[in-house]
Coordinates of C-alpha atoms in Angstrom, one line a residue:
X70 CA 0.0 0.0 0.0
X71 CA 1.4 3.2 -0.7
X72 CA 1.7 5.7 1.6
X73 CA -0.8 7.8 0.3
X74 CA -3.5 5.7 1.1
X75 CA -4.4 3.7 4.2
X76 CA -7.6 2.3 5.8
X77 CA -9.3 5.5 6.6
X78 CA -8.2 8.0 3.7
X79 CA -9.2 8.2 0.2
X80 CA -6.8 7.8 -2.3
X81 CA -5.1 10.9 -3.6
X82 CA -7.1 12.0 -6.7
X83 CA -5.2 12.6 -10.0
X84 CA -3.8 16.4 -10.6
X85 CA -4.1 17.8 -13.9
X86 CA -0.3 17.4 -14.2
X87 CA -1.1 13.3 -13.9
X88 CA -3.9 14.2 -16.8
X89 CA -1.5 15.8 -19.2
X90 CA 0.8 13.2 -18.6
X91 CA -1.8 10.7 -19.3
X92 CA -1.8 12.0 -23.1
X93 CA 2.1 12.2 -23.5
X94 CA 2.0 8.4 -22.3
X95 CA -0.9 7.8 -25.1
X96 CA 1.0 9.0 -28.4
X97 CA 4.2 6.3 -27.9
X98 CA 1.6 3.8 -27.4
X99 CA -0.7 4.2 -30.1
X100 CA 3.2 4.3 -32.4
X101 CA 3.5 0.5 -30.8
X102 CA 0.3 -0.5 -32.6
X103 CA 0.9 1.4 -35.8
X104 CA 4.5 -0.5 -36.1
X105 CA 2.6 -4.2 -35.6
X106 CA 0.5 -3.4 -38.7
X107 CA 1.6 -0.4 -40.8
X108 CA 4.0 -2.4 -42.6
X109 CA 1.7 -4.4 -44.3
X110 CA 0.6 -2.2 -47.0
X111 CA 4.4 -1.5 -47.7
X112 CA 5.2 -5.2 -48.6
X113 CA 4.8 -5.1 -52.7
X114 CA 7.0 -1.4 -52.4
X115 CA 9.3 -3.0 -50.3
X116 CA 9.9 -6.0 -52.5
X117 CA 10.9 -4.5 -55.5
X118 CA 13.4 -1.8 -53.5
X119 CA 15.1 -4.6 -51.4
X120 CA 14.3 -8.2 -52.9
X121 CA 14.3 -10.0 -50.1
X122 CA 13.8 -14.0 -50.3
X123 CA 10.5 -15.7 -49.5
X124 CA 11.9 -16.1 -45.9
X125 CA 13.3 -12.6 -45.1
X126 CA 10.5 -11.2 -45.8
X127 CA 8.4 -13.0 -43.7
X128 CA 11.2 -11.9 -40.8
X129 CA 10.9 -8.5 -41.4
X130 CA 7.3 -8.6 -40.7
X131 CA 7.8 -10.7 -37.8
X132 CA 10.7 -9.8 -36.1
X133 CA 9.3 -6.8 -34.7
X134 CA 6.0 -8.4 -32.8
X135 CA 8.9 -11.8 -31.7
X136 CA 11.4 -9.2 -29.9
X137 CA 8.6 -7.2 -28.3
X138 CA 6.8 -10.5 -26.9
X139 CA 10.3 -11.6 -25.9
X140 CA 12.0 -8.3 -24.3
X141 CA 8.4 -7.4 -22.3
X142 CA 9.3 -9.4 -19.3
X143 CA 13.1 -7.9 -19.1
X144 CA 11.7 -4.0 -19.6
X145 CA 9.0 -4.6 -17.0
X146 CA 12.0 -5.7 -14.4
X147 CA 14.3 -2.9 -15.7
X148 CA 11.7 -0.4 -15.2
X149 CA 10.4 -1.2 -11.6
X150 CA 14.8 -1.3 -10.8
X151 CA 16.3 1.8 -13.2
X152 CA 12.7 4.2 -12.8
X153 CA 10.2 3.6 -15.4
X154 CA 9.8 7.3 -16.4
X155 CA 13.8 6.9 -17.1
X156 CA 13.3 3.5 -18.9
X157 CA 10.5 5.0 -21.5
X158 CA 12.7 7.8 -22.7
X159 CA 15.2 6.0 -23.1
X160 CA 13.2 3.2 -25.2
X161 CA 11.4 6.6 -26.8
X162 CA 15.1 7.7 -28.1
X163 CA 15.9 3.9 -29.1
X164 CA 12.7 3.8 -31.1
X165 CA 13.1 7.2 -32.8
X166 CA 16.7 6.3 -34.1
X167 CA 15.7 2.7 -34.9
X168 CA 13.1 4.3 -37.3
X169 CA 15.2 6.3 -38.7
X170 CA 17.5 3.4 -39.6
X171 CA 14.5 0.9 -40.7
X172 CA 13.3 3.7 -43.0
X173 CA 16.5 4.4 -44.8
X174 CA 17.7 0.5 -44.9
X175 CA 19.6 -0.3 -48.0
X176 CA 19.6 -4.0 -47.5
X177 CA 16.7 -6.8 -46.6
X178 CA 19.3 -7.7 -43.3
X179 CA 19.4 -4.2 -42.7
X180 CA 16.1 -3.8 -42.2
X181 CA 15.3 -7.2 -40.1
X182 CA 17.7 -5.6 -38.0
X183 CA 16.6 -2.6 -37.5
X184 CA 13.1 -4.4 -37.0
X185 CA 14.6 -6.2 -34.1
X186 CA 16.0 -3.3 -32.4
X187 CA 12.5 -1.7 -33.1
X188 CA 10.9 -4.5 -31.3
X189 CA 13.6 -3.9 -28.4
X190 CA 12.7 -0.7 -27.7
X191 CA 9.1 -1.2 -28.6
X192 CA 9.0 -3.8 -25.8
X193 CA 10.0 -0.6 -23.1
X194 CA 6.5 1.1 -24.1
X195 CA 4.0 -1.3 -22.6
X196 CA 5.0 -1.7 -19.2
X197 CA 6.6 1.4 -18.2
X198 CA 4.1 3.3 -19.4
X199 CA 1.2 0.5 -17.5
X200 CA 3.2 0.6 -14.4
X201 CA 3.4 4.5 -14.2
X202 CA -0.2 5.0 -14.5
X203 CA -0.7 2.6 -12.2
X204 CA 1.3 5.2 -9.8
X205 CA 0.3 8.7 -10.8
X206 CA -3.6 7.3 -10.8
X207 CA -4.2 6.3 -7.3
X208 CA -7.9 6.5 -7.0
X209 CA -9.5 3.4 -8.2
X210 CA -12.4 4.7 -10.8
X211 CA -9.7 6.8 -12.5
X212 CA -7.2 4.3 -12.7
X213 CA -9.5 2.4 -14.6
X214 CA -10.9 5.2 -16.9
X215 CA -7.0 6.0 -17.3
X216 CA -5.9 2.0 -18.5
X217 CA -9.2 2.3 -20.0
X218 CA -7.5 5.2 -22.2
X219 CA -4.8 3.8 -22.7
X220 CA -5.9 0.5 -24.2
X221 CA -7.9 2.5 -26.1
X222 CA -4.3 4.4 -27.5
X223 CA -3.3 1.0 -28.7
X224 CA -6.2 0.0 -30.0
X225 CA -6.5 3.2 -32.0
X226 CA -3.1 2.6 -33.4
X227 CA -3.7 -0.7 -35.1
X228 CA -6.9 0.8 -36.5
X229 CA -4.9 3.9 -38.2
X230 CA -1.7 2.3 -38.8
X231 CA -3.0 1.1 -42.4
X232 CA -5.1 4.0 -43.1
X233 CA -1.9 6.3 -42.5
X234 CA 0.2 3.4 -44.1
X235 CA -1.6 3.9 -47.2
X236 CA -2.0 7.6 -47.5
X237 CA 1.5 7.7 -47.0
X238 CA 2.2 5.2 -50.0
X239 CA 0.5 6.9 -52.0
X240 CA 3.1 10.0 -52.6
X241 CA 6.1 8.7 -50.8
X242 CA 8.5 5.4 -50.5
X243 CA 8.1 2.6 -48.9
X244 CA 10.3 4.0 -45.7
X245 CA 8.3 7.1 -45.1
X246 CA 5.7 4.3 -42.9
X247 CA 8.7 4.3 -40.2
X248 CA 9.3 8.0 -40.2
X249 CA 5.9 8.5 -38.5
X250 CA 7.3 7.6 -35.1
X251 CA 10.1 10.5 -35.3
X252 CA 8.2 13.4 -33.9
X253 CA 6.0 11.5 -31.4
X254 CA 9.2 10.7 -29.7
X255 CA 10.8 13.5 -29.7
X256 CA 7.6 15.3 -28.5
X257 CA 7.8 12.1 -25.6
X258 CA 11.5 13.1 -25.0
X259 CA 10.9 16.8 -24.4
X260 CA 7.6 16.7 -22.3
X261 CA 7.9 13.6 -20.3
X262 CA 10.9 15.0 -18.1
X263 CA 8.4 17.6 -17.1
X264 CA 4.7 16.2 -17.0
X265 CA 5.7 12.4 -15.8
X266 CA 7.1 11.4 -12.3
X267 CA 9.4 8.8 -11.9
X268 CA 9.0 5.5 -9.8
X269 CA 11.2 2.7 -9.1
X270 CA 11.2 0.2 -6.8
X271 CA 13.4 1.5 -3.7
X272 CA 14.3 -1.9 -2.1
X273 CA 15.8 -3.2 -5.9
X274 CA 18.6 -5.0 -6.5
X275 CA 21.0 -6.0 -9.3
X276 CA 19.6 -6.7 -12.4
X277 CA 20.3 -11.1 -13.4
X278 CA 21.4 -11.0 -17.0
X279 CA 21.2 -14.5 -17.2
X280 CA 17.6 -14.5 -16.1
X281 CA 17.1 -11.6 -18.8
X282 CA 18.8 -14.2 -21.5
X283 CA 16.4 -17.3 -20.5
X284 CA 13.7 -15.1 -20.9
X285 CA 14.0 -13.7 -24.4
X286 CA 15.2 -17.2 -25.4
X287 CA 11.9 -18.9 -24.1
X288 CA 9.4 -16.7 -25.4
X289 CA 11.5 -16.0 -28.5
X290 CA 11.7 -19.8 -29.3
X291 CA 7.9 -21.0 -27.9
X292 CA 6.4 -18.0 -30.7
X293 CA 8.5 -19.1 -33.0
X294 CA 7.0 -22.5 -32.9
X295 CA 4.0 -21.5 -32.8
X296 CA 4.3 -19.1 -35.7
X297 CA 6.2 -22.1 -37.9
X298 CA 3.1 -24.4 -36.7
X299 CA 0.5 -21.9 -38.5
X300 CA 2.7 -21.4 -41.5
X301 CA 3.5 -24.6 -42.1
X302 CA 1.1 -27.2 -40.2
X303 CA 2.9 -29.2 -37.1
X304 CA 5.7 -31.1 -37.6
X305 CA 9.1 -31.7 -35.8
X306 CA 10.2 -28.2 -37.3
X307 CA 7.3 -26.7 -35.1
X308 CA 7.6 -29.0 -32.0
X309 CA 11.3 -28.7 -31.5
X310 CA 11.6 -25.2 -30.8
X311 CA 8.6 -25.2 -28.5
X312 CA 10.3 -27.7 -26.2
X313 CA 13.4 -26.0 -26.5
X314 CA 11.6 -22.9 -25.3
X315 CA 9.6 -25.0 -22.6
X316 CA 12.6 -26.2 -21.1
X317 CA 14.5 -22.9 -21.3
X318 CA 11.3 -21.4 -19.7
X319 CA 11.5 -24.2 -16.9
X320 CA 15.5 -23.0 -16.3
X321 CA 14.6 -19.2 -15.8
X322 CA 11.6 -20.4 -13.1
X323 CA 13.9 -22.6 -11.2
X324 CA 16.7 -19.8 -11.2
X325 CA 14.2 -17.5 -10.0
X326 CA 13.1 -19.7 -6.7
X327 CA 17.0 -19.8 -6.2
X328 CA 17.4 -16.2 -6.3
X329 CA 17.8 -13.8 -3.4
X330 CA 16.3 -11.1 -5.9
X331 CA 14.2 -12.6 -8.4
X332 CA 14.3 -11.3 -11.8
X333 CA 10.5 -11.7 -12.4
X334 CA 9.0 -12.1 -8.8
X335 CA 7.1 -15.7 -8.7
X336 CA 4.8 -14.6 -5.9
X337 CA 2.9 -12.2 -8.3
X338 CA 1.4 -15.6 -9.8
X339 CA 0.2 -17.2 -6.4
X340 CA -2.3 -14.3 -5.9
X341 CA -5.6 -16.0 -7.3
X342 CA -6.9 -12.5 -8.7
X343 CA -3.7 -12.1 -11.3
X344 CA -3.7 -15.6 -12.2
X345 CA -7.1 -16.0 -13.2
X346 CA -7.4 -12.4 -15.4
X347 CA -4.2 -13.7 -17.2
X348 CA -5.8 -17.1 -18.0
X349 CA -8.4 -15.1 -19.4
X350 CA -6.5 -13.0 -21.1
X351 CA -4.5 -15.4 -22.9
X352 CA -8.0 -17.9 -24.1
X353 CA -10.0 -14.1 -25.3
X354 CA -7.3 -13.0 -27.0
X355 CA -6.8 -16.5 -28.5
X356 CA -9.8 -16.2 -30.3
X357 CA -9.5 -12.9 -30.6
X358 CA -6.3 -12.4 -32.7
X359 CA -6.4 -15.5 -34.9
X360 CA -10.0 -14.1 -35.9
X361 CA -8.6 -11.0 -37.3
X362 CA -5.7 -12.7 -39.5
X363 CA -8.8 -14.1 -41.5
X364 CA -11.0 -11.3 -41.9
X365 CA -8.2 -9.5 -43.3
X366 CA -7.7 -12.5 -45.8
X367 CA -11.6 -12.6 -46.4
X368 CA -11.6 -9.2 -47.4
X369 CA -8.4 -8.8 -49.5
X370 CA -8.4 -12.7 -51.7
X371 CA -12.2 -13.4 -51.2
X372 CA -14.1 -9.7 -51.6
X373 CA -11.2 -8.7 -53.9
X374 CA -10.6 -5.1 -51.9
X375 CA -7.4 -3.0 -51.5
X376 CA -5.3 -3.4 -48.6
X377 CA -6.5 0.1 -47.8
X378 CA -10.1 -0.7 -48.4
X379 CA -10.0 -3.7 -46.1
X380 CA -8.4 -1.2 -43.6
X381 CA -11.3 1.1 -43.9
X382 CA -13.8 -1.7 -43.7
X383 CA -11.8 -3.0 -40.4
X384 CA -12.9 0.6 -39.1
X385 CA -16.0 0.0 -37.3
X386 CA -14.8 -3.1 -34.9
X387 CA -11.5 -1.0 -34.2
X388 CA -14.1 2.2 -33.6
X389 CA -16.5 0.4 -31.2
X390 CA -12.9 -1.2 -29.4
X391 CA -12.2 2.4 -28.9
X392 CA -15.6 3.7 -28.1
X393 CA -16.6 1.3 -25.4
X394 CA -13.4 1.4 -23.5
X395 CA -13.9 4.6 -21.6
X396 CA -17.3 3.1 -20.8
X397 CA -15.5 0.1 -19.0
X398 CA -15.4 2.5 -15.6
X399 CA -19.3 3.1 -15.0
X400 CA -19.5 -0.5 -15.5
X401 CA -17.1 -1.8 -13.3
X402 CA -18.2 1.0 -10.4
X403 CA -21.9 -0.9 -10.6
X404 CA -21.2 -4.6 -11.5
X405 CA -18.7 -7.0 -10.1
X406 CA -15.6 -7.5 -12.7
X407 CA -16.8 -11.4 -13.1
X408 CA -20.3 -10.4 -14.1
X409 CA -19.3 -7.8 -16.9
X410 CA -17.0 -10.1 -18.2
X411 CA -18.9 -13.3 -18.8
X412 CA -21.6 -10.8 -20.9
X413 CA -18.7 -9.3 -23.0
X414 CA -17.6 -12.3 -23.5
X415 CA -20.8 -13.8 -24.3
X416 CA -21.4 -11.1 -26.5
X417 CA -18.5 -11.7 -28.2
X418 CA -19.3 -15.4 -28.7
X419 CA -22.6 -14.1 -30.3
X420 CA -20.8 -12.0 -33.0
X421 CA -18.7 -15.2 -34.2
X422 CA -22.1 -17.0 -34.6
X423 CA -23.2 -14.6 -37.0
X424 CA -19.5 -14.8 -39.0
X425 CA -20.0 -18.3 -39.0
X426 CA -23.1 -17.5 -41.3
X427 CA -20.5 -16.1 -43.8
X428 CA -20.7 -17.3 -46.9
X429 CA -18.3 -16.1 -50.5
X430 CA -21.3 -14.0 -51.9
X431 CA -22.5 -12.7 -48.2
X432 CA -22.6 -9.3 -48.3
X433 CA -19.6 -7.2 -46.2
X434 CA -21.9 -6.0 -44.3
X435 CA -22.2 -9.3 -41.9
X436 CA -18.8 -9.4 -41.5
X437 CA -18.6 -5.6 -40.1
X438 CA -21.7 -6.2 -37.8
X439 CA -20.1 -9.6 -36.6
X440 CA -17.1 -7.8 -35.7
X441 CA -18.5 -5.0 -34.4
X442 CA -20.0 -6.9 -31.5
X443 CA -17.7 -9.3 -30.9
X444 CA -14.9 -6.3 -30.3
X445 CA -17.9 -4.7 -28.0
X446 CA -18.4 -7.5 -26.3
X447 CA -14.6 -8.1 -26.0
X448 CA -14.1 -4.8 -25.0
X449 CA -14.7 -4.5 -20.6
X450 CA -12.3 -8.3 -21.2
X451 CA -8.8 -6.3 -22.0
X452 CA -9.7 -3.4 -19.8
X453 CA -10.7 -5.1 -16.6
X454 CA -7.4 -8.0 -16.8
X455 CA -5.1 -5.2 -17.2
X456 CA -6.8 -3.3 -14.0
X457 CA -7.1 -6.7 -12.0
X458 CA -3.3 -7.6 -12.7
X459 CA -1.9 -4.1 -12.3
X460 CA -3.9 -3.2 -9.6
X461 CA -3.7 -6.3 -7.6
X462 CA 0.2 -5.9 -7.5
X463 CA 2.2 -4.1 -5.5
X464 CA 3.4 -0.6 -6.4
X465 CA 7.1 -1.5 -6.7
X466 CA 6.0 -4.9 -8.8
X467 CA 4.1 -2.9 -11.2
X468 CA 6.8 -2.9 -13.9
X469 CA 6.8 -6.9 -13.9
X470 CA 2.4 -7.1 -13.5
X471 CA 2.3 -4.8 -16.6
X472 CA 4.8 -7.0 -18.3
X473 CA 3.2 -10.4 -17.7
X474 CA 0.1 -8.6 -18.4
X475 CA 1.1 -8.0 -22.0
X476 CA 3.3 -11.2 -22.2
X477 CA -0.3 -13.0 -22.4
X478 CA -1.8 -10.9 -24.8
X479 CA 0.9 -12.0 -27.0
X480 CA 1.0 -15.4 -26.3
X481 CA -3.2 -15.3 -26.8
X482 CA -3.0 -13.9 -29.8
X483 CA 0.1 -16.0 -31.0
X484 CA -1.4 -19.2 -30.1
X485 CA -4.9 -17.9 -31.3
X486 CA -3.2 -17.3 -35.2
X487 CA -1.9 -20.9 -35.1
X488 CA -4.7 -22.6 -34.0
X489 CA -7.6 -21.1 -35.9
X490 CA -5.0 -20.6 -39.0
X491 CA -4.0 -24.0 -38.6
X492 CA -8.2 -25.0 -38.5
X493 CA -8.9 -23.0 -41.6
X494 CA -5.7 -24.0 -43.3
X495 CA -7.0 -28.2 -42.8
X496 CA -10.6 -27.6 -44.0
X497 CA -9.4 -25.1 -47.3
X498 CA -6.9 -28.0 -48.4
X499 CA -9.0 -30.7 -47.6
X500 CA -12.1 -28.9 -49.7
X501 CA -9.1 -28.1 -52.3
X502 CA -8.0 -32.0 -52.9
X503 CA -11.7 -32.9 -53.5
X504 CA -12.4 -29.2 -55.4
X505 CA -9.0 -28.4 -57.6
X506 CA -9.9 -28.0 -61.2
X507 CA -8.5 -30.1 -64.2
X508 CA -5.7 -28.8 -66.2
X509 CA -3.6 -27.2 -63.8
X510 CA 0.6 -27.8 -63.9
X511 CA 1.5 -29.8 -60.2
X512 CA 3.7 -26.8 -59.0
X513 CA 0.4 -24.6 -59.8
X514 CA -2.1 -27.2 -58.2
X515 CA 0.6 -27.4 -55.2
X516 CA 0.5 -23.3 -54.9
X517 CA -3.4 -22.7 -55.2
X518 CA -3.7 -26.3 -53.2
X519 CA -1.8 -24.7 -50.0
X520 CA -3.0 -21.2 -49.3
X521 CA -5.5 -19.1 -50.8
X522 CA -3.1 -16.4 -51.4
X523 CA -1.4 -18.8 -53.9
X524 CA -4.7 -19.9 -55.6
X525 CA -5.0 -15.9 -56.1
X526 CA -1.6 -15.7 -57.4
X527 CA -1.5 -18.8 -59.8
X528 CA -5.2 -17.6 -61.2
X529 CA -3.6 -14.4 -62.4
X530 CA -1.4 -16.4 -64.7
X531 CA -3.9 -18.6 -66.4
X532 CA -7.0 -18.5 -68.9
X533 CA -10.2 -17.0 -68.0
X534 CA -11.9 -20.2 -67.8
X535 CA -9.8 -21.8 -65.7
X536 CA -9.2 -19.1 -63.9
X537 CA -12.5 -18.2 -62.2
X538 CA -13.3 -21.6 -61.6
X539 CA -9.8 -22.1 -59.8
X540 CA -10.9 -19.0 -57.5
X541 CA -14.2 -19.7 -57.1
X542 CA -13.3 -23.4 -55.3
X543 CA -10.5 -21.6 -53.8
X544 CA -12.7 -19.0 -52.3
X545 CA -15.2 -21.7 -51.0
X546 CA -12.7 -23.6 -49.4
X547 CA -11.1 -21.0 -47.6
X548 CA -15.2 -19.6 -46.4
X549 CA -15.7 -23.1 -45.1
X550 CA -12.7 -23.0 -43.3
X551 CA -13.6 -19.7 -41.5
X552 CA -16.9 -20.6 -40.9
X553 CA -15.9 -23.9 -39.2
X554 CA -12.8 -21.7 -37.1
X555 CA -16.1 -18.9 -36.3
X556 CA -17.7 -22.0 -34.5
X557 CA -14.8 -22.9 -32.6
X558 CA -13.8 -19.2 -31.2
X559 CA -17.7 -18.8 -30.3
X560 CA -17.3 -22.1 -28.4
X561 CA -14.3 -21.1 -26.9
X562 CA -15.7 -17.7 -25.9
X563 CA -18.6 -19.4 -23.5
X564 CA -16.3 -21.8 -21.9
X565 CA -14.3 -18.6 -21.5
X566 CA -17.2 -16.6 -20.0
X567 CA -18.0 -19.7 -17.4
X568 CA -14.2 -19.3 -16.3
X569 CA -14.1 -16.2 -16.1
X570 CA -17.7 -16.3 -13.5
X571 CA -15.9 -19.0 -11.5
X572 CA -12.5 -18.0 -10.8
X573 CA -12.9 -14.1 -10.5
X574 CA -16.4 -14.4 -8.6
X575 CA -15.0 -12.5 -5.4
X576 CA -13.1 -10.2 -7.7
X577 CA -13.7 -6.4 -8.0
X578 CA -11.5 -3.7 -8.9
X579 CA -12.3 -1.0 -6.7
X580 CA -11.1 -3.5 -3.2
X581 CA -7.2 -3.4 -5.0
X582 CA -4.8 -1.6 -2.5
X583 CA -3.9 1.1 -4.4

């Protein structure tokens, strides 16, 4: 408890200092967001500039997402030990040059490098900008409306970043999508000294390298896995690195009983309140994330739109994400944490069983009100996790609550892409082997046979015919697939919703020592 609260006082309410400081925190993290998807659009630009093989380029799209899920864990430590005001500026000035760099790379290796060191500094953002807000914001309703704020940051980041991608495409190179992040940080770097205090833990002591090593190389090698898994099915190339990252992750816990100052503090998991929000964390956003990799595809390879047209049609789900955060608060003030989110949840279950009803001539219409409530409904989820974990820990562990917090998210959503990609990937080549046209070469059958992507590719190249008949079983396949991976999220969604009743039942937000 700090000392600014005890059993008879309120808690200190926020000054408009805290307020301003609020919205300096904001801008770096809706930048974090933009960088996960902005690149995106930059892909086709970026190939012909660089020519990068089949496998760099899938690296320089996922370098930067595998180093932040990797370095979260090791910024949240460093924050709560160096000062977390101190740790964001200098991940603001890391992030700032690393732009720079990625936007003027002259090579493919240049620029999964600079990626990487993006994704470093990147991983800085999160939790020391969690943990401070989680210090300046004391009193418990505007704690939440604050996290409430600044999920919604994120959330409008990845909802802009390909909006802004493609404006900027459209009269500039390929790099100019990295140069967006320049004055935010600099604006970060002059106001935070001034507007944001600094908190560290007092009591902290050395900082384990080792343990900092084990724990980039377990999540590093467990995503990796997982990311191989969706891309290529499983296999041993899949499995191996997940054990290897299982066992590492084993090492770094048994180090850390053996410690006289833990890295990552273990007794943060025994309190039944963090546990359970992160378990729910990690199955929402399972479903979650691994819903949004194919309603991207639906809309590019199935509806036929432009990257930037499938961003504007995403619009409305990121929109209501954004709108019915603040609203989180007023909720939360009324209704136990438990209660709000089994509806959301349920909700969101509801809005998958009407994308399951997707079909290749369906309107996109469906899909935007199917996502639409399932983002409402998933909405009080993110909010109230973060405020149960942050708020549950103590105020020199908040660096390390943030982190795991996040951690999840991006294990969720990692796991969530290689399961339902791995659901819709079986049912479209299964549909394919009984489907695939006559008269197609075996390296084209192979190609439109594995992904729909490729059955777009190989349909440019051949006769009319052939051609929309070769889409049109392609683009069947791949709905079927969806539909059938809808079914499974919705499922997974109740079963969520029941968990989340039972094992955060006695849970509210406003009974956290703050």
């Amino acid at each position: 408890m700090t000392p600014a609260t005890d059993m008879t006082s309120t808690p200190a309410k926020a000054t408009r200092r805290d307020w301003l400081g609020l919205a300096v925190i904001a801008l770096p993290c809706l930048l974090y967001s933009m960088d996960l998807t902005v690149l995106n659009l930059a892909i086709p630009q970026l190939s012909v500039d660089l020519k990068p093989s089949a496998a760099q380029l899938l690296w320089i799209v996922d370098i930067y997402g595998f180093m932040v899920a990797g370095s979260l864990i090791t910024m949240g430590t460093l924050g709560d030990k160096i000062g977390r005001r101190k740790l964001l500026l200098i991940g603001a000035a890391a992030f700032g040059l690393a732009s720079i760099l990625a936007a003027f790379s002259t090579s493919a290796e240049m620029l999964i490098a600079t990626r990487a060191l993006l994704g470093i500094a990147g991983a800085t953002l999160a939790p020391s900008t969690l943990s401070l807000i989680r210090n300046m914001f004391l009193d418990p309703q505007e704690r939440s409306f604050a996290i409430g704020i600044w999920i919604a940051s994120f959330s409008a980041g990845g909802a802009i970043g390909p909006l802004v991608g493609g404006l900027l495409l459209q009269h500039y190179w390929w790099g100019s999508v990295f140069l967006v992040g320049v004055p935010v940080m600099i604006l970060l770097l002059v106001l935070g000294p001034f507007l944001l205090p600094e908190f560290k833990d007092p009591d902290a002591g050395r900082i384990d390298l080792a343990s900092a090593a084990l724990s980039l190389a377990a999540v590093l090698a467990v995503i990796y896995g997982i990311k191989h898994m969706a891309e290529h099915g499983a296999g041993w190339r899949a499995a191996l690195p997940i054990l290897a990252g299982l066992a590492i992750g084993s090492l770094f816990l048994r180090r850390q009983r053996h410690l006289a100052d833990p890295f990552l503090d273990l007794r943060l998991f025994r309190n039944p309140v963090i546990s359970a929000a992160l378990a729910i964390n990690v199955l929402g956003f399972l479903f979650l994330f691994g819903s949004f990799l194919f309603i991207g595809q639906y809309l590019q390879l199935v509806k036929g739109f432009s990257p930037l047209e499938a961003g504007l049609w995403s619009l409305p789900s990121a929109l209501a994400f954004i709108l019915g955060t603040p609203i989180v608060p007023a909720l939360a003030h009324r209704f136990r944490p438990a209660t709000i989110m089994a509806v959301g949840l349920t909700m969101a279950a509801l809005g998958f069983a009407l994308l399951s009803r997707i079909g290749t001539e369906t309107g996109v219409g469906l899909v935007v009100v199917a996502s639409v409530i399932f983002s409402l409904g998933f909405t009080p989820v993110v909010a109230l996790t973060t405020e149960l974990v942050v708020g549950s820990a103590p105020p020199e562990r908040a660096g390390s609550a943030a982190a795991i917090s996040e951690t999840s998210l991006e294990f969720g959503g990692a796991v969530g892409i290689a399961v339902l990609g791995s659901i819709v990937t079986a049912v479209y080549r299964g549909r394919m082997a009984q489907t695939l046209p006559g008269g197609l070469a075996p390296e084209a059958a192979g190609n439109a046979t594995a992904t729909l992507g490729g059955a777009v590719a190989e349909a440019a190249r051949l006769p009319a015919d052939l051609a929309a008949s070769l889409l049109a079983a392609a683009r069947t396949a791949f709905v079927a697939g969806m539909q059938l991976s809808s079914l499974v999220a919705m499922a997974g969604l109740v079963v969520t919703a029941l968990t989340a009743l039972i094992l955060l039942r006695k849970a509210s937000v406003a009974a956290h020592h703050a």
